[in-house]
Amino acid sequence: MGHGGDVIAELTTDHGEVEEMFGEIEALPSGDPRRKDCVDKVTIELVRHSVAEEAYLYPAVRKHIPDGDVIADRELEDHAEAERTMKALEGCEPDHPDFDLLIAQLMTEIRSHIQDEENNLFPRLRASCSADTLNSLGEKVRRAKQTAPTRPHPSAPDTPPANKLLAPGMGLVDRMRDALTGRGKDD
């Protein structure tokens, strides 16, 4: 899928890509070692997506939507739960009994989060923000994803300014580790 456009289009495209990756995981039999590669790829995308949302989407929600603080806090808790699940998956091999449980848990968490964003948050954001604001947020999100971490860091800050300061450095280290190990690359 192509990326671009306003923040809602950008993030909705990400959601579709994640769902495709989930479908790839579900199509592979339990215990198949390829499931680990698929989980690594979806984790990379989910972490990059989450970091960008935390840096730019949720501050905009707080600023532009009535009760935005409550909404943003709930979204951040969703991210924290998913990040803990991804961290557990990171140390789990596909033939381990917990692997299938953890991936099912992650898919449930993410699918629920996506549904909530697309059905509730995004329409409210579109109604509250100008097209220029949404387009500017889209650009910021795309830039943030380029330097974002690719591995879960559950104890890292998830709100500005600390997350904006630390994420690029963690992202650099993560991308170096990925390059050295081949994580997230197609064979």
Short mmCIF file of C-alpha atoms in Angstrom, two decimals:
data_model
loop_
_atom_site.label_atom_id
_atom_site.label_comp_id
_atom_site.label_asym_id
_atom_site.label_seq_id
_atom_site.Cartn_x
_atom_site.Cartn_y
_atom_site.Cartn_z
CA MET A 1 0.00 0.00 0.00
CA GLY A 2 1.12 3.52 -0.63
CA HIS A 3 1.80 5.97 2.13
CA GLY A 4 1.07 9.64 2.12
CA GLY A 5 -1.72 12.07 2.73
CA ASP A 6 -3.03 13.24 6.03
CA VAL A 7 -2.39 11.56 9.36
CA ILE A 8 -5.60 9.53 9.19
CA ALA A 9 -4.79 8.15 5.73
CA GLU A 10 -1.23 7.36 6.81
CA LEU A 11 -2.23 5.51 9.96
CA THR A 12 -5.13 3.71 8.28
CA THR A 13 -2.69 2.43 5.64
CA ASP A 14 -0.45 1.17 8.44
CA HIS A 15 -3.44 -0.60 10.00
CA GLY A 16 -4.14 -2.39 6.73
CA GLU A 17 -0.53 -3.50 6.42
CA VAL A 18 -0.53 -4.86 9.97
CA GLU A 19 -3.73 -6.80 9.28
CA GLU A 20 -2.09 -8.33 6.18
CA MET A 21 0.87 -9.41 8.33
CA PHE A 22 -1.50 -10.93 10.88
CA GLY A 23 -3.10 -12.88 8.04
CA GLU A 24 0.33 -14.23 7.04
CA ILE A 25 0.95 -15.38 10.62
CA GLU A 26 -2.48 -17.01 10.86
CA ALA A 27 -1.90 -18.85 7.56
CA LEU A 28 1.21 -20.61 8.90
CA PRO A 29 0.84 -23.72 11.04
CA SER A 30 1.55 -23.59 14.76
CA GLY A 31 5.24 -24.13 15.49
CA ASP A 32 6.38 -23.11 11.99
CA PRO A 33 9.68 -21.21 12.33
CA ARG A 34 8.53 -18.70 9.68
CA ARG A 35 6.00 -17.42 12.21
CA LYS A 36 8.88 -15.87 14.19
CA ASP A 37 10.04 -13.93 11.11
CA CYS A 38 6.47 -12.72 10.55
CA VAL A 39 6.15 -11.69 14.19
CA ASP A 40 9.45 -9.80 13.97
CA LYS A 41 8.18 -7.90 10.90
CA VAL A 42 4.83 -7.03 12.46
CA THR A 43 6.58 -5.97 15.67
CA ILE A 44 8.85 -3.62 13.73
CA GLU A 45 5.85 -2.01 12.06
CA LEU A 46 3.78 -1.82 15.24
CA VAL A 47 6.58 -0.23 17.25
CA ARG A 48 7.32 2.36 14.56
CA HIS A 49 3.60 3.12 14.22
CA SER A 50 3.11 3.42 17.99
CA VAL A 51 6.10 5.69 18.48
CA ALA A 52 4.83 8.03 15.75
CA GLU A 53 1.32 8.09 17.24
CA GLU A 54 2.71 8.81 20.70
CA ALA A 55 4.89 11.64 19.42
CA TYR A 56 2.32 13.41 17.23
CA LEU A 57 -1.19 11.91 17.09
CA TYR A 58 -1.96 11.76 20.79
CA PRO A 59 -0.67 15.27 21.56
CA ALA A 60 -2.98 16.48 18.77
CA VAL A 61 -5.85 14.51 20.29
CA ARG A 62 -5.18 16.19 23.64
CA LYS A 63 -5.14 19.62 21.99
CA HIS A 64 -8.04 19.39 19.52
CA ILE A 65 -10.63 16.91 20.84
CA PRO A 66 -12.87 17.51 23.84
CA ASP A 67 -11.91 14.96 26.52
CA GLY A 68 -8.74 14.41 24.48
CA ASP A 69 -6.68 13.73 27.60
CA VAL A 70 -8.89 10.79 28.56
CA ILE A 71 -8.82 9.41 25.02
CA ALA A 72 -5.05 9.80 24.65
CA ASP A 73 -4.40 8.19 28.02
CA ARG A 74 -6.54 5.19 27.05
CA GLU A 75 -4.72 4.86 23.72
CA LEU A 76 -1.35 5.01 25.50
CA GLU A 77 -2.45 2.23 27.86
CA ASP A 78 -3.45 0.14 24.81
CA HIS A 79 0.04 0.72 23.42
CA ALA A 80 1.66 -0.23 26.73
CA GLU A 81 -0.27 -3.52 26.87
CA ALA A 82 0.65 -4.38 23.29
CA GLU A 83 4.28 -3.45 23.89
CA ARG A 84 4.47 -5.78 26.89
CA THR A 85 3.02 -8.57 24.74
CA MET A 86 5.52 -7.86 21.94
CA LYS A 87 8.38 -7.90 24.46
CA ALA A 88 7.24 -11.33 25.68
CA LEU A 89 7.02 -12.54 22.08
CA GLU A 90 10.53 -11.25 21.35
CA GLY A 91 12.01 -13.87 23.68
CA CYS A 92 9.71 -16.69 22.63
CA GLU A 93 10.33 -19.22 19.85
CA PRO A 94 7.45 -20.44 17.64
CA ASP A 95 7.59 -23.96 19.08
CA HIS A 96 7.18 -22.70 22.65
CA PRO A 97 3.71 -23.30 24.12
CA ASP A 98 3.28 -19.58 24.95
CA PHE A 99 4.03 -18.37 21.41
CA ASP A 100 0.55 -19.06 19.99
CA LEU A 101 -1.12 -17.61 23.09
CA LEU A 102 0.98 -14.45 22.93
CA ILE A 103 0.43 -13.88 19.21
CA ALA A 104 -3.32 -14.41 19.65
CA GLN A 105 -3.27 -11.92 22.54
CA LEU A 106 -1.33 -9.39 20.46
CA MET A 107 -3.70 -9.72 17.51
CA THR A 108 -6.71 -9.23 19.79
CA GLU A 109 -5.14 -6.16 21.43
CA ILE A 110 -4.14 -4.57 18.13
CA ARG A 111 -7.37 -5.34 16.29
CA SER A 112 -9.40 -3.82 19.13
CA HIS A 113 -7.13 -0.76 19.17
CA ILE A 114 -7.41 -0.32 15.39
CA GLN A 115 -11.19 -0.64 15.47
CA ASP A 116 -11.42 1.98 18.21
CA GLU A 117 -9.12 4.41 16.39
CA GLU A 118 -10.81 4.02 13.02
CA ASN A 119 -14.41 4.08 14.31
CA ASN A 120 -14.09 6.63 17.11
CA LEU A 121 -10.84 8.57 17.30
CA PHE A 122 -10.21 9.29 13.62
CA PRO A 123 -13.71 10.65 12.87
CA ARG A 124 -13.49 12.92 15.92
CA LEU A 125 -10.03 14.11 14.90
CA ARG A 126 -11.18 14.82 11.34
CA ALA A 127 -14.13 16.84 12.69
CA SER A 128 -11.87 18.82 15.05
CA CYS A 129 -8.88 19.63 12.83
CA SER A 130 -8.32 21.52 9.62
CA ALA A 131 -7.06 19.72 6.53
CA ASP A 132 -3.76 21.60 6.90
CA THR A 133 -3.33 20.35 10.47
CA LEU A 134 -4.10 16.75 9.44
CA ASN A 135 -1.68 16.97 6.50
CA SER A 136 1.06 18.43 8.70
CA LEU A 137 0.53 15.63 11.23
CA GLY A 138 0.77 13.09 8.41
CA GLU A 139 4.20 14.44 7.44
CA LYS A 140 5.39 14.42 11.04
CA VAL A 141 4.21 10.83 11.55
CA ARG A 142 5.99 9.67 8.37
CA ARG A 143 9.23 11.33 9.50
CA ALA A 144 8.94 9.87 13.00
CA LYS A 145 8.50 6.35 11.64
CA GLN A 146 11.78 6.66 9.71
CA THR A 147 13.84 7.08 12.89
CA ALA A 148 11.62 5.23 15.37
CA PRO A 149 12.74 2.16 17.31
CA THR A 150 11.95 -1.24 15.79
CA ARG A 151 11.88 -3.24 19.02
CA PRO A 152 9.58 -2.94 22.01
CA HIS A 153 10.87 -0.79 24.87
CA PRO A 154 8.10 -1.04 27.49
CA SER A 155 9.89 1.16 30.01
CA ALA A 156 10.65 3.99 27.54
CA PRO A 157 8.71 7.27 27.89
CA ASP A 158 5.57 7.47 25.74
CA THR A 159 4.77 11.18 25.97
CA PRO A 160 6.54 14.34 24.75
CA PRO A 161 9.08 15.70 25.18
CA ALA A 162 11.03 12.68 26.45
CA ASN A 163 9.74 10.27 23.81
CA LYS A 164 10.68 12.65 20.99
CA LEU A 165 14.18 13.05 22.38
CA LEU A 166 14.92 9.37 23.08
CA ALA A 167 13.14 7.55 20.24
CA PRO A 168 15.62 8.42 17.44
CA GLY A 169 18.59 7.14 19.47
CA MET A 170 16.79 3.93 20.43
CA GLY A 171 15.73 3.60 16.80
CA LEU A 172 19.32 3.87 15.59
CA VAL A 173 20.46 1.16 18.01
CA ASP A 174 17.52 -1.07 17.08
CA ARG A 175 18.15 -0.68 13.33
CA MET A 176 21.85 -1.50 13.85
CA ARG A 177 20.91 -4.65 15.79
CA ASP A 178 18.40 -5.58 13.07
CA ALA A 179 21.02 -5.11 10.35
CA LEU A 180 23.54 -7.28 12.21
CA THR A 181 21.06 -10.07 12.89
CA GLY A 182 19.01 -9.88 9.69
CA ARG A 183 15.83 -9.35 11.76
CA GLY A 184 12.87 -8.17 9.71
CA LYS A 185 14.49 -8.85 6.34
CA ASP A 186 13.08 -11.10 3.65
CA ASP A 187 15.33 -14.04 2.81
#
